[in-house]
Short mmCIF file of C-alpha atoms and ligand atoms in Angstrom, two decimals:
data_model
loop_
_atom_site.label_atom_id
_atom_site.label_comp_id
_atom_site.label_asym_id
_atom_site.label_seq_id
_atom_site.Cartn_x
_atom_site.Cartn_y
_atom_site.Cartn_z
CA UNK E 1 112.04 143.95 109.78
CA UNK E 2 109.57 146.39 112.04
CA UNK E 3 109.69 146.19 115.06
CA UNK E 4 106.46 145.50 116.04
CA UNK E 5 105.29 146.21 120.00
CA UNK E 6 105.45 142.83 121.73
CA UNK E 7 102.30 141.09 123.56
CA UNK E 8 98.73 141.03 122.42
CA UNK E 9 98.07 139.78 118.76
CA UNK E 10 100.13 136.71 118.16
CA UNK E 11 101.13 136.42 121.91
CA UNK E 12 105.09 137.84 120.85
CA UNK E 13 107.60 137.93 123.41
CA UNK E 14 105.37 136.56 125.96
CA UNK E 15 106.56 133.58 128.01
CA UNK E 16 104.09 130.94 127.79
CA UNK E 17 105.89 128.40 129.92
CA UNK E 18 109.45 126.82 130.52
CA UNK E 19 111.27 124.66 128.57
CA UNK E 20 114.69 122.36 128.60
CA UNK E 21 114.53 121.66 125.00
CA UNK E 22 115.48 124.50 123.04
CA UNK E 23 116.36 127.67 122.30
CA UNK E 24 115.57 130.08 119.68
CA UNK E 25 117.25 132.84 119.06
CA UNK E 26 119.09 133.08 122.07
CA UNK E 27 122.87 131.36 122.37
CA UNK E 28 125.48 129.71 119.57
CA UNK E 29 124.07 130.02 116.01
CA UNK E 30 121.13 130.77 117.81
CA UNK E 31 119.63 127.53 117.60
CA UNK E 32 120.25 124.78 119.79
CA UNK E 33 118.85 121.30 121.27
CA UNK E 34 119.23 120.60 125.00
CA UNK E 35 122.42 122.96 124.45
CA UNK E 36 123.64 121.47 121.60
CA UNK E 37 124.40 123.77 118.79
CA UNK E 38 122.08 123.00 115.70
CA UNK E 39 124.75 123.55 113.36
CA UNK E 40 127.15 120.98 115.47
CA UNK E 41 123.57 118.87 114.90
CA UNK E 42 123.57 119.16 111.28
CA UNK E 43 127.06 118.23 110.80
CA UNK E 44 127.76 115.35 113.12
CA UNK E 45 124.30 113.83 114.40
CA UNK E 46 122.18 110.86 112.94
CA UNK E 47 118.51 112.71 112.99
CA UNK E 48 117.64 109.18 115.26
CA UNK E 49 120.51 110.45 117.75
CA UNK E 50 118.53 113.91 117.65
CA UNK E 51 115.05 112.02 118.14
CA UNK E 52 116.33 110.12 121.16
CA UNK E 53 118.51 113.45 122.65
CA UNK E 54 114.29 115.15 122.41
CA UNK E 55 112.63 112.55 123.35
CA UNK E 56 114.58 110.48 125.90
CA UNK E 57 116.72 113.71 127.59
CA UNK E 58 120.10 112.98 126.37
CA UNK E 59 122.33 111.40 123.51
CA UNK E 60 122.14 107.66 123.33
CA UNK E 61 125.60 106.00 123.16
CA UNK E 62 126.52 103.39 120.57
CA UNK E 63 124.05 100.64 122.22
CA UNK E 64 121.43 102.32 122.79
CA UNK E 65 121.36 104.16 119.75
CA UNK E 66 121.27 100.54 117.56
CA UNK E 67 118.71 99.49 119.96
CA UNK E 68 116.52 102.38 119.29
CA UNK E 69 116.82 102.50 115.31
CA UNK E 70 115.87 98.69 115.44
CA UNK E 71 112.98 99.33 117.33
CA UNK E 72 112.05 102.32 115.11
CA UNK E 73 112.58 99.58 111.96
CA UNK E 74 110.22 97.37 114.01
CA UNK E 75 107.52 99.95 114.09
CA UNK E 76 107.26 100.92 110.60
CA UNK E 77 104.34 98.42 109.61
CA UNK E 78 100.56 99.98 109.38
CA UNK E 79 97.52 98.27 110.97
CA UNK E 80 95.07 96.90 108.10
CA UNK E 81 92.18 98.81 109.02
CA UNK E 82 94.40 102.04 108.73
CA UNK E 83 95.58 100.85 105.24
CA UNK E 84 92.01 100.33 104.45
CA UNK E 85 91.29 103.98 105.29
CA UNK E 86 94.22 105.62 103.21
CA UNK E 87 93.29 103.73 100.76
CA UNK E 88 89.63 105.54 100.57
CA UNK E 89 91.71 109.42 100.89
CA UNK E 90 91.44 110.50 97.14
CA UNK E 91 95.00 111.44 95.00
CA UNK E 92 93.48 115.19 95.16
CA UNK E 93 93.88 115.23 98.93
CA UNK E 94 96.26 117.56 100.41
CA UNK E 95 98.53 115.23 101.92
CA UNK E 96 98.99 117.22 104.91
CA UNK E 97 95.01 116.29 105.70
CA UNK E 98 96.53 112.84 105.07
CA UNK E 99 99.12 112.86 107.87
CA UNK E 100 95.93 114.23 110.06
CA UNK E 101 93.80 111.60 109.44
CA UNK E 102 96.29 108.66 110.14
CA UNK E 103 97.70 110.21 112.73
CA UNK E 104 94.09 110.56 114.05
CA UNK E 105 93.34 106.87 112.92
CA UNK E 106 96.05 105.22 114.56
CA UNK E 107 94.92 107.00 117.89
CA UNK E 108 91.45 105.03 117.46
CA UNK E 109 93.36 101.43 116.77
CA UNK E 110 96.77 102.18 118.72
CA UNK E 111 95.00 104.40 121.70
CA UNK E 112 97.26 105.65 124.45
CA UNK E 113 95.60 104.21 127.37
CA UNK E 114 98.09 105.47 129.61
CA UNK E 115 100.87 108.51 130.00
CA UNK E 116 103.14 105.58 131.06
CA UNK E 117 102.84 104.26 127.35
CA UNK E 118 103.84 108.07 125.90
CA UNK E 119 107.35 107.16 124.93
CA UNK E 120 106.55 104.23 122.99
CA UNK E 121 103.24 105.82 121.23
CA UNK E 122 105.68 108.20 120.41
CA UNK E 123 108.48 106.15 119.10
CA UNK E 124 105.38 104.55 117.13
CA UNK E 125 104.45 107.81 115.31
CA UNK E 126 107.99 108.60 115.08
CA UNK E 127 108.55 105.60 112.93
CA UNK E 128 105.39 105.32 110.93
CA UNK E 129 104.50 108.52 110.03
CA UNK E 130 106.77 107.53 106.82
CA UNK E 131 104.59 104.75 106.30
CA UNK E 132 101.63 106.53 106.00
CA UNK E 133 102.01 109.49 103.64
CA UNK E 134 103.98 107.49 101.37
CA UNK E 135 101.55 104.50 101.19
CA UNK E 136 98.85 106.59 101.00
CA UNK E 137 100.84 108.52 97.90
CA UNK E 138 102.06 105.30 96.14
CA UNK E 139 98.47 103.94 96.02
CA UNK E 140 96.47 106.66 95.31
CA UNK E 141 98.89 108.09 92.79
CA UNK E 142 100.18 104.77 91.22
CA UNK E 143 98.13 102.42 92.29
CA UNK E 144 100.21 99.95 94.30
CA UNK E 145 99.83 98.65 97.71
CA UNK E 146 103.80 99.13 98.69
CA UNK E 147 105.06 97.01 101.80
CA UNK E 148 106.18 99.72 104.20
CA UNK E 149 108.81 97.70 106.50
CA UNK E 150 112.00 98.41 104.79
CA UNK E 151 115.59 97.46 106.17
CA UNK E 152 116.66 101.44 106.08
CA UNK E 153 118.70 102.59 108.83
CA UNK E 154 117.16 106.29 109.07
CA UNK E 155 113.88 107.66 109.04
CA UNK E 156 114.94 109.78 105.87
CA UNK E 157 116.12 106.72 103.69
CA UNK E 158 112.90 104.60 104.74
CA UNK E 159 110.60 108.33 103.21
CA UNK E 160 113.01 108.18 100.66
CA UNK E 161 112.61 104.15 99.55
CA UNK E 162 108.98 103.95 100.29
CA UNK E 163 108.74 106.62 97.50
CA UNK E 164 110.69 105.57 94.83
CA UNK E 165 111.14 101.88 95.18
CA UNK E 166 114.36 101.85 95.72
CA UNK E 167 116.73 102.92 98.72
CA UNK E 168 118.03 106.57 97.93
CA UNK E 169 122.03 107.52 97.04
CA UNK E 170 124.17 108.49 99.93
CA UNK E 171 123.94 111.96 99.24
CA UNK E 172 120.40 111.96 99.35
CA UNK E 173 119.98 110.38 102.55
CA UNK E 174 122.27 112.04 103.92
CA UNK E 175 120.59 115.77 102.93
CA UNK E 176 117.23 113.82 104.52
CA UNK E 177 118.85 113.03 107.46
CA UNK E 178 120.26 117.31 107.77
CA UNK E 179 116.73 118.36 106.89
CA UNK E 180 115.25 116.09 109.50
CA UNK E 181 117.85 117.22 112.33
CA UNK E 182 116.88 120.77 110.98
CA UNK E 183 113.25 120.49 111.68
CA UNK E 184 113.05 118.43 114.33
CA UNK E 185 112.12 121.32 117.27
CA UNK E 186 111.74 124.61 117.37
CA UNK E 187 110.54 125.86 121.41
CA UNK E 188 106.67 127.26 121.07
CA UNK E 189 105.80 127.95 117.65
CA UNK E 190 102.40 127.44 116.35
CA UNK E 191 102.10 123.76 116.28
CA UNK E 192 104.11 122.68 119.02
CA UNK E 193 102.16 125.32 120.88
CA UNK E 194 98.84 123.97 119.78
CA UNK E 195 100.01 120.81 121.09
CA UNK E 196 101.07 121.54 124.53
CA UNK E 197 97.60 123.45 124.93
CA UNK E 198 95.72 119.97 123.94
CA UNK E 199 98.62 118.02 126.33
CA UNK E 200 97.20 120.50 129.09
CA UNK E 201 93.87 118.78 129.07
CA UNK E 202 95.10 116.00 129.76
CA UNK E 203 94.00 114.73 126.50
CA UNK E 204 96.05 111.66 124.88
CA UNK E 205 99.32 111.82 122.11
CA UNK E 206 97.46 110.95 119.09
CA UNK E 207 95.06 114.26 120.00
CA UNK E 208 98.12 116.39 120.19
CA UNK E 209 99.67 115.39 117.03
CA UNK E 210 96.61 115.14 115.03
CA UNK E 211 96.13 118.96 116.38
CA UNK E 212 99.32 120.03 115.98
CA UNK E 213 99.50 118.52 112.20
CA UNK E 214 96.75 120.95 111.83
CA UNK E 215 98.61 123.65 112.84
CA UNK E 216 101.71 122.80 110.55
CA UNK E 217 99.62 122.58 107.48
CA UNK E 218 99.05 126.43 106.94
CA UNK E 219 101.77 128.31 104.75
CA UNK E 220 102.25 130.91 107.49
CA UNK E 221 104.23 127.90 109.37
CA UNK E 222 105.50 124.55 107.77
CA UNK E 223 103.08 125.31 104.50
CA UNK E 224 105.64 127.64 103.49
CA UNK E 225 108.03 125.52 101.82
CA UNK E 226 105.73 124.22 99.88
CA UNK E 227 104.14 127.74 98.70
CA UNK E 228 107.69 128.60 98.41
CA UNK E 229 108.38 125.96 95.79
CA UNK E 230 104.98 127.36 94.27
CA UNK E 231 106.30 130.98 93.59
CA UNK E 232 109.99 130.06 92.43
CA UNK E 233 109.30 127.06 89.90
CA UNK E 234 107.45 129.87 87.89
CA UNK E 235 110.40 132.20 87.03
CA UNK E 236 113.14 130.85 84.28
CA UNK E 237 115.99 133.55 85.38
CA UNK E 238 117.18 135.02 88.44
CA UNK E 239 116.39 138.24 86.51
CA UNK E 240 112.38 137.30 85.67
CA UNK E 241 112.49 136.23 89.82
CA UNK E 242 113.54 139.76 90.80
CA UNK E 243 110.99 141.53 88.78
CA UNK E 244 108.46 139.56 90.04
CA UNK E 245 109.31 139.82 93.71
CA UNK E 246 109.36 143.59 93.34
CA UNK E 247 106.15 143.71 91.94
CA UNK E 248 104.99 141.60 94.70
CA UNK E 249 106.14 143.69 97.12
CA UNK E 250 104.69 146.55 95.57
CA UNK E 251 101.48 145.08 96.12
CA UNK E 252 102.41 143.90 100.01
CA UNK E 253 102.23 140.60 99.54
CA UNK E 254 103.94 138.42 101.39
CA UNK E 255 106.57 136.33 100.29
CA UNK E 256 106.59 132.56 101.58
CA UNK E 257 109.66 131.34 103.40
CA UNK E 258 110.61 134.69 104.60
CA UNK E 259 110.71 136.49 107.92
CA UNK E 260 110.27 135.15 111.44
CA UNK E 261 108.58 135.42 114.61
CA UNK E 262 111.40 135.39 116.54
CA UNK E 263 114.99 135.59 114.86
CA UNK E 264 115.13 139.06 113.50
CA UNK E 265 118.43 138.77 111.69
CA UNK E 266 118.65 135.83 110.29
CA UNK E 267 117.35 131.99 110.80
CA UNK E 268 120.24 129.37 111.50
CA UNK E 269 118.93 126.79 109.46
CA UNK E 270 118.87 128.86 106.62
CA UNK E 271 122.40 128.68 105.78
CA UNK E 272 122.40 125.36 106.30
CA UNK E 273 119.89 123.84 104.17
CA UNK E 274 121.30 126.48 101.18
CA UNK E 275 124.82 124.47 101.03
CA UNK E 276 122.93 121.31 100.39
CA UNK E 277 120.47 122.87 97.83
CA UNK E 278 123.87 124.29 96.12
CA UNK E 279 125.50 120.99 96.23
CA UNK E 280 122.36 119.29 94.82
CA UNK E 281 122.13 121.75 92.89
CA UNK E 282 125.42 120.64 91.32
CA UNK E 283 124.54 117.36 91.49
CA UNK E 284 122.16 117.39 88.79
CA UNK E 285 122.82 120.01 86.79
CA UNK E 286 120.37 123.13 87.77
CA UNK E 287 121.30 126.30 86.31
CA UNK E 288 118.09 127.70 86.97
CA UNK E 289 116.19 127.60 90.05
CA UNK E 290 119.25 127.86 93.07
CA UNK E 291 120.11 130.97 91.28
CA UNK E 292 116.17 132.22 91.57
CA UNK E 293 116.48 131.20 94.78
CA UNK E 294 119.69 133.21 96.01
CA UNK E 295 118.45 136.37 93.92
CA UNK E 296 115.14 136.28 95.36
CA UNK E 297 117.05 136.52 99.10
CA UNK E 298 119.31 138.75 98.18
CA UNK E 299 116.21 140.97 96.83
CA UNK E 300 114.53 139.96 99.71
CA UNK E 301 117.05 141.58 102.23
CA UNK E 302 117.99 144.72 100.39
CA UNK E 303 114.51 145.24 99.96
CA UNK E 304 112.85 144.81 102.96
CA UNK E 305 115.68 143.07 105.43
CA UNK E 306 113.64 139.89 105.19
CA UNK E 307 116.11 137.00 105.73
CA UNK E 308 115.40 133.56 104.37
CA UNK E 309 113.85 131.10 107.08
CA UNK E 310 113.87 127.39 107.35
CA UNK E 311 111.56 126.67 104.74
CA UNK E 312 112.99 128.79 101.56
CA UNK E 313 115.90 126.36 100.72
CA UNK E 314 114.54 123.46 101.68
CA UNK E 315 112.05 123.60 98.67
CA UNK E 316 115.05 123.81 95.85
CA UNK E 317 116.55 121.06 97.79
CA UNK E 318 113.44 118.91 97.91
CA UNK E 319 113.45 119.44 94.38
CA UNK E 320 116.16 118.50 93.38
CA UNK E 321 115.63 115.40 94.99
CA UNK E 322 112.45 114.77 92.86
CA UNK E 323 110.30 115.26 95.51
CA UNK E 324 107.16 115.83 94.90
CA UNK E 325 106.50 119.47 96.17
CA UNK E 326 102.64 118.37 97.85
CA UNK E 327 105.03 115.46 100.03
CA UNK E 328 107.10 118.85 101.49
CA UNK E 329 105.11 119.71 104.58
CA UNK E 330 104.44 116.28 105.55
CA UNK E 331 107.93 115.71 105.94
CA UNK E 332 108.51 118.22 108.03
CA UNK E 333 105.83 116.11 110.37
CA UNK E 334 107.72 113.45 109.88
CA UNK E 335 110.78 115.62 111.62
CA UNK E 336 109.02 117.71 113.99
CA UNK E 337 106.84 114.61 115.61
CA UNK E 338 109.66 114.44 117.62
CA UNK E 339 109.76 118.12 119.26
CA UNK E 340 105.72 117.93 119.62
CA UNK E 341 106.08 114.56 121.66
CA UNK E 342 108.87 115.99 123.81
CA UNK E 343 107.12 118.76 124.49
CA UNK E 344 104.04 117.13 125.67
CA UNK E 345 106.42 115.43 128.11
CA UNK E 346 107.17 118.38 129.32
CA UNK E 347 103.52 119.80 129.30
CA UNK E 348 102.32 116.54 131.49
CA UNK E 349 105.18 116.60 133.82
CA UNK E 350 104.62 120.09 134.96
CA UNK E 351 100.77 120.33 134.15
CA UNK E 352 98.42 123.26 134.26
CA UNK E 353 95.92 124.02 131.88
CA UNK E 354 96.81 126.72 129.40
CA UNK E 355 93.82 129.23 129.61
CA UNK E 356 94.78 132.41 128.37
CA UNK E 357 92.80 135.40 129.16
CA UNK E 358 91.15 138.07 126.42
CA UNK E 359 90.75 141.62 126.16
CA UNK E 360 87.24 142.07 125.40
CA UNK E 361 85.90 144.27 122.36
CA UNK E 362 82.37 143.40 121.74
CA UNK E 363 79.20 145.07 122.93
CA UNK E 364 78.72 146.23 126.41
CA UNK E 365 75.01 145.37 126.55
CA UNK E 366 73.12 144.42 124.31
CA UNK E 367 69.16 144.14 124.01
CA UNK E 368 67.55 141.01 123.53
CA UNK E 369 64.85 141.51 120.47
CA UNK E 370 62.37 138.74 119.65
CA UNK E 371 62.58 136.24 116.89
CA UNK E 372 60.01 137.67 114.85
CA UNK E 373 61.01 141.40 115.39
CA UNK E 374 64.74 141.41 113.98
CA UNK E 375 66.24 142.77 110.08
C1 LIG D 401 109.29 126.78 109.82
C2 LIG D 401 108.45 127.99 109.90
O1 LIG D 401 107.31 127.93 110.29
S1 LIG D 401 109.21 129.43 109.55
C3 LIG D 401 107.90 130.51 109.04
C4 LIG D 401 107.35 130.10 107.72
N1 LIG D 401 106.38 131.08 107.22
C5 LIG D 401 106.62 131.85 106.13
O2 LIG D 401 107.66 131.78 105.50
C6 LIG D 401 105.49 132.76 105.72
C7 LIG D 401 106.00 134.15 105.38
N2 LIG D 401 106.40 134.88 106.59
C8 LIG D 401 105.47 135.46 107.39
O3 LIG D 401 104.27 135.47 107.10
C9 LIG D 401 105.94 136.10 108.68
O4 LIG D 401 107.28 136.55 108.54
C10 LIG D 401 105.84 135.15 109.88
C11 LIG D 401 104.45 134.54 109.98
C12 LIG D 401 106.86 134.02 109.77
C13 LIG D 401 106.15 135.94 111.15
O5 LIG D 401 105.12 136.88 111.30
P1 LIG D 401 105.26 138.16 112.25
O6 LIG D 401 105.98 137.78 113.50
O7 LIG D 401 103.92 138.76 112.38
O8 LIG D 401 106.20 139.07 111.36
P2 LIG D 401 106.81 140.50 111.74
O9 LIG D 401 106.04 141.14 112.84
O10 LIG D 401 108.26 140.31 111.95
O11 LIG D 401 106.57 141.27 110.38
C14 LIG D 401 107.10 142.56 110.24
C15 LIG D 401 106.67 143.19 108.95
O12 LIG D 401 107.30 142.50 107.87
C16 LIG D 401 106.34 142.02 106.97
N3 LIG D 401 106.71 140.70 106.57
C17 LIG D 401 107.07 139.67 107.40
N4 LIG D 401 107.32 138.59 106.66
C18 LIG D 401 107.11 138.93 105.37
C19 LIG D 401 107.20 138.21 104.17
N5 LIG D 401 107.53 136.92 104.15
N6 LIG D 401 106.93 138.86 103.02
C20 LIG D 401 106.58 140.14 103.01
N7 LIG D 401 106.47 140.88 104.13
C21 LIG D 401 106.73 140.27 105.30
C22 LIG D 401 105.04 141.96 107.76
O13 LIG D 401 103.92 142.04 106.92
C23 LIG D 401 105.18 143.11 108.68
O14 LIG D 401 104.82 144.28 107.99
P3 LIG D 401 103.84 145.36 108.67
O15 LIG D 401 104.54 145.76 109.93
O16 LIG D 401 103.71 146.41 107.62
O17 LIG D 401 102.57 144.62 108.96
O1 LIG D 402 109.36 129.07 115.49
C1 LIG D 402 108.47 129.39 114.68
O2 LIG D 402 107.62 130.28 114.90
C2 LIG D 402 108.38 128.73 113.36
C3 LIG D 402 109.56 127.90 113.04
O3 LIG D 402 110.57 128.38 112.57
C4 LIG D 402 109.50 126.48 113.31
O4 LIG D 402 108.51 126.00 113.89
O5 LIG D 402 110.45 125.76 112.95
#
């Protein structure tokens, strides 16, 4: 990877404020949680243990952790009038403008009136962001009205139910629950970033998700496992998948799920979302697209040094799941709802408006010329 000068475009290695809930690139793997390792995360953590650690500032114990899933079961029912407006979205929306809108929605019906009510509008969204993309899905896709309070004990098996109709196998939930733990927070990156600057005007949760959602969608950030998915379903050998990706490089362009703006090596995650692709991968069979996968990485770093990020294995595994590839971004909201909300915490508990400054290019004086008068 180049290394490019840091500050200006794209803000790199500038400090754009403190934070006590992560760090990236820095100690352990190089990921961690309120000092917790992500890989100690992946292996031994409930994703709900994770949401409380962000969201409440430490891990529940036994008690408190049942108490919080049941609430979060509690919470998984949608308002009628939201129901009413998924049920006008169209099945050719993307359903990241999906997650937007009922995020957005449930801000009109479920408004935060208060910053005293933040941790419960946020164990709200936490627990019915499910709810929405997959109702919206189910009837605009197969035409039934599902019933969205299930009995699941995690936030993955509830996606995972709502979906299919039925609650998932163990090893399925269990991959959920890793990729949820996986994506749950990630210090200032583009979306959590875009919604600490909308926390800064004091503005209300539902504003800062619905922006940050935004921010998520585009396949430079959480759209890249789904344009991932895109590029390797097309290739039927690892060998087809290496000619391809050189030709694509020949022509500089980029390769989704690839490169970082801040781990230069290699991302954490990575490594950890490719065992459980492999061992779905096993699971039903695939002789085709985990081996595109691994030869387009190892192409990828001889090549160009361009190390696999969070999002590259995470599509095969999706896959292999049978999930749809459009429902891959929104579950990454479904994950990272958790670091946005603790980071508007943070945002309103140490408050100053985030107004950045800019180097000025344009004109220095310009002539005013009448309507009438100008090309
Ligand atoms: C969960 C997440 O959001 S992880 C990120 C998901 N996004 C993607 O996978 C999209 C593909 N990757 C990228 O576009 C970039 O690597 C980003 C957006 C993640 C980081 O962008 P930057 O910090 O600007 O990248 P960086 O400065 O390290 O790039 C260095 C060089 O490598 C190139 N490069 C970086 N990533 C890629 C890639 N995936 N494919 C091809 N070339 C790449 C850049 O074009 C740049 O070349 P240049 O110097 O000739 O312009
Ligand atoms: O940190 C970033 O820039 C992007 C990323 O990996 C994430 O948000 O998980």
């Amino acid at each position: 990877m180049s290394d490019k000068p840091i500050g200006g475009a794209g803000l790199r290695g500038q400090s754009a404020g403190s934070t006590a809930l992560c760090t990236v690139g820095q100690t352990g793997s190089g990921l961690t949680y309120r000092g917790f390792d992500i890989k100690e995360l992946a292996e031994k953590a409930r994703f709900e243990e994770v949401a409380y650690l962000l969201l409440k500032g430490k891990l529940p114990n036994q008690a408190e952790l049942d108490a919080y899933v049941t609430k979060l079961k509690g919470l998984r029912g949608l308002p009628q009038a939201l129901k009413t407006v998924l049920e006008q979205i169209p099945a050719s929306a993307h359903p990241m403008d999906v997650m937007r809108t009922g995020a957005s929605m449930l801000g009109n019906l479920e408004t935060e009136e208060s910053f005293d009510e933040q941790q419960d509008v946020s164990d709200r969204l936490l627990a019915v962001l499910p709810s929405i993309i997959c109702y919206w899905y189910r009837f605009s896709h197969d035409g039934v009205r599902i019933e969205t309070e299930t009995d699941d004990e995690s936030v993955g098996a509830h996606f995972l139910h709502l979906l299919r109709d039925e609650a998932p196998s163990e090893l399925h939930a269990r991959v959920m629950n890793v990729s949820l733990i996986l994506y749950a927070e990630h210090e200032f990156n583009a979306s959590t970033f875009t919604a600490r600057v909308c926390a800064s005007t004091l503005s209300d949760m539902h504003s800062c998700v619905t922006g940050a959602i935004g921010s998520l969608r585009g396949p430079l950030h959480g759209g890249a496992n789904e344009a991932a998915m895109d590029m390797i379903e097309n290739w039927k050998s690892p060998e087809e998948a290496e000619r391809e990706i050189m030709g694509m490089l020949e022509r500089k362009e980029k390769i989704m799920g690839f490169g970082h703006a801040i781990y230069r090596e290699s991302d954490p995650r990575n490594a950890i979302i490719k065992e459980w692709s492999e061992r779905l991968a096993q699971d039903v069979g695939d002789t085709v697209l985990y081996p595109v996968s691994v030869r387009v990485e190892d192409v990828m770093w001889r090549e160009k040094k361009l190390f696999c990020n969070a999002d590259f294995f995470h599509a095969s595994a999706y896959h292999f799941m049978d999930i749809p590839t459009k429902l891959f971004t929104p579950i990454f909201v479904c994950s990272r709802v958790t670091g946005w909300c603790a980071h508007v915490f943070e945002q309103r508990a140490n408050n100053r408006i985030i107004r950045p400054s800019a180097d000025y290019v344009g004109p220095e004086k310009s002539q005013w010329v009448p309507i009438e008068e100008r090309d």
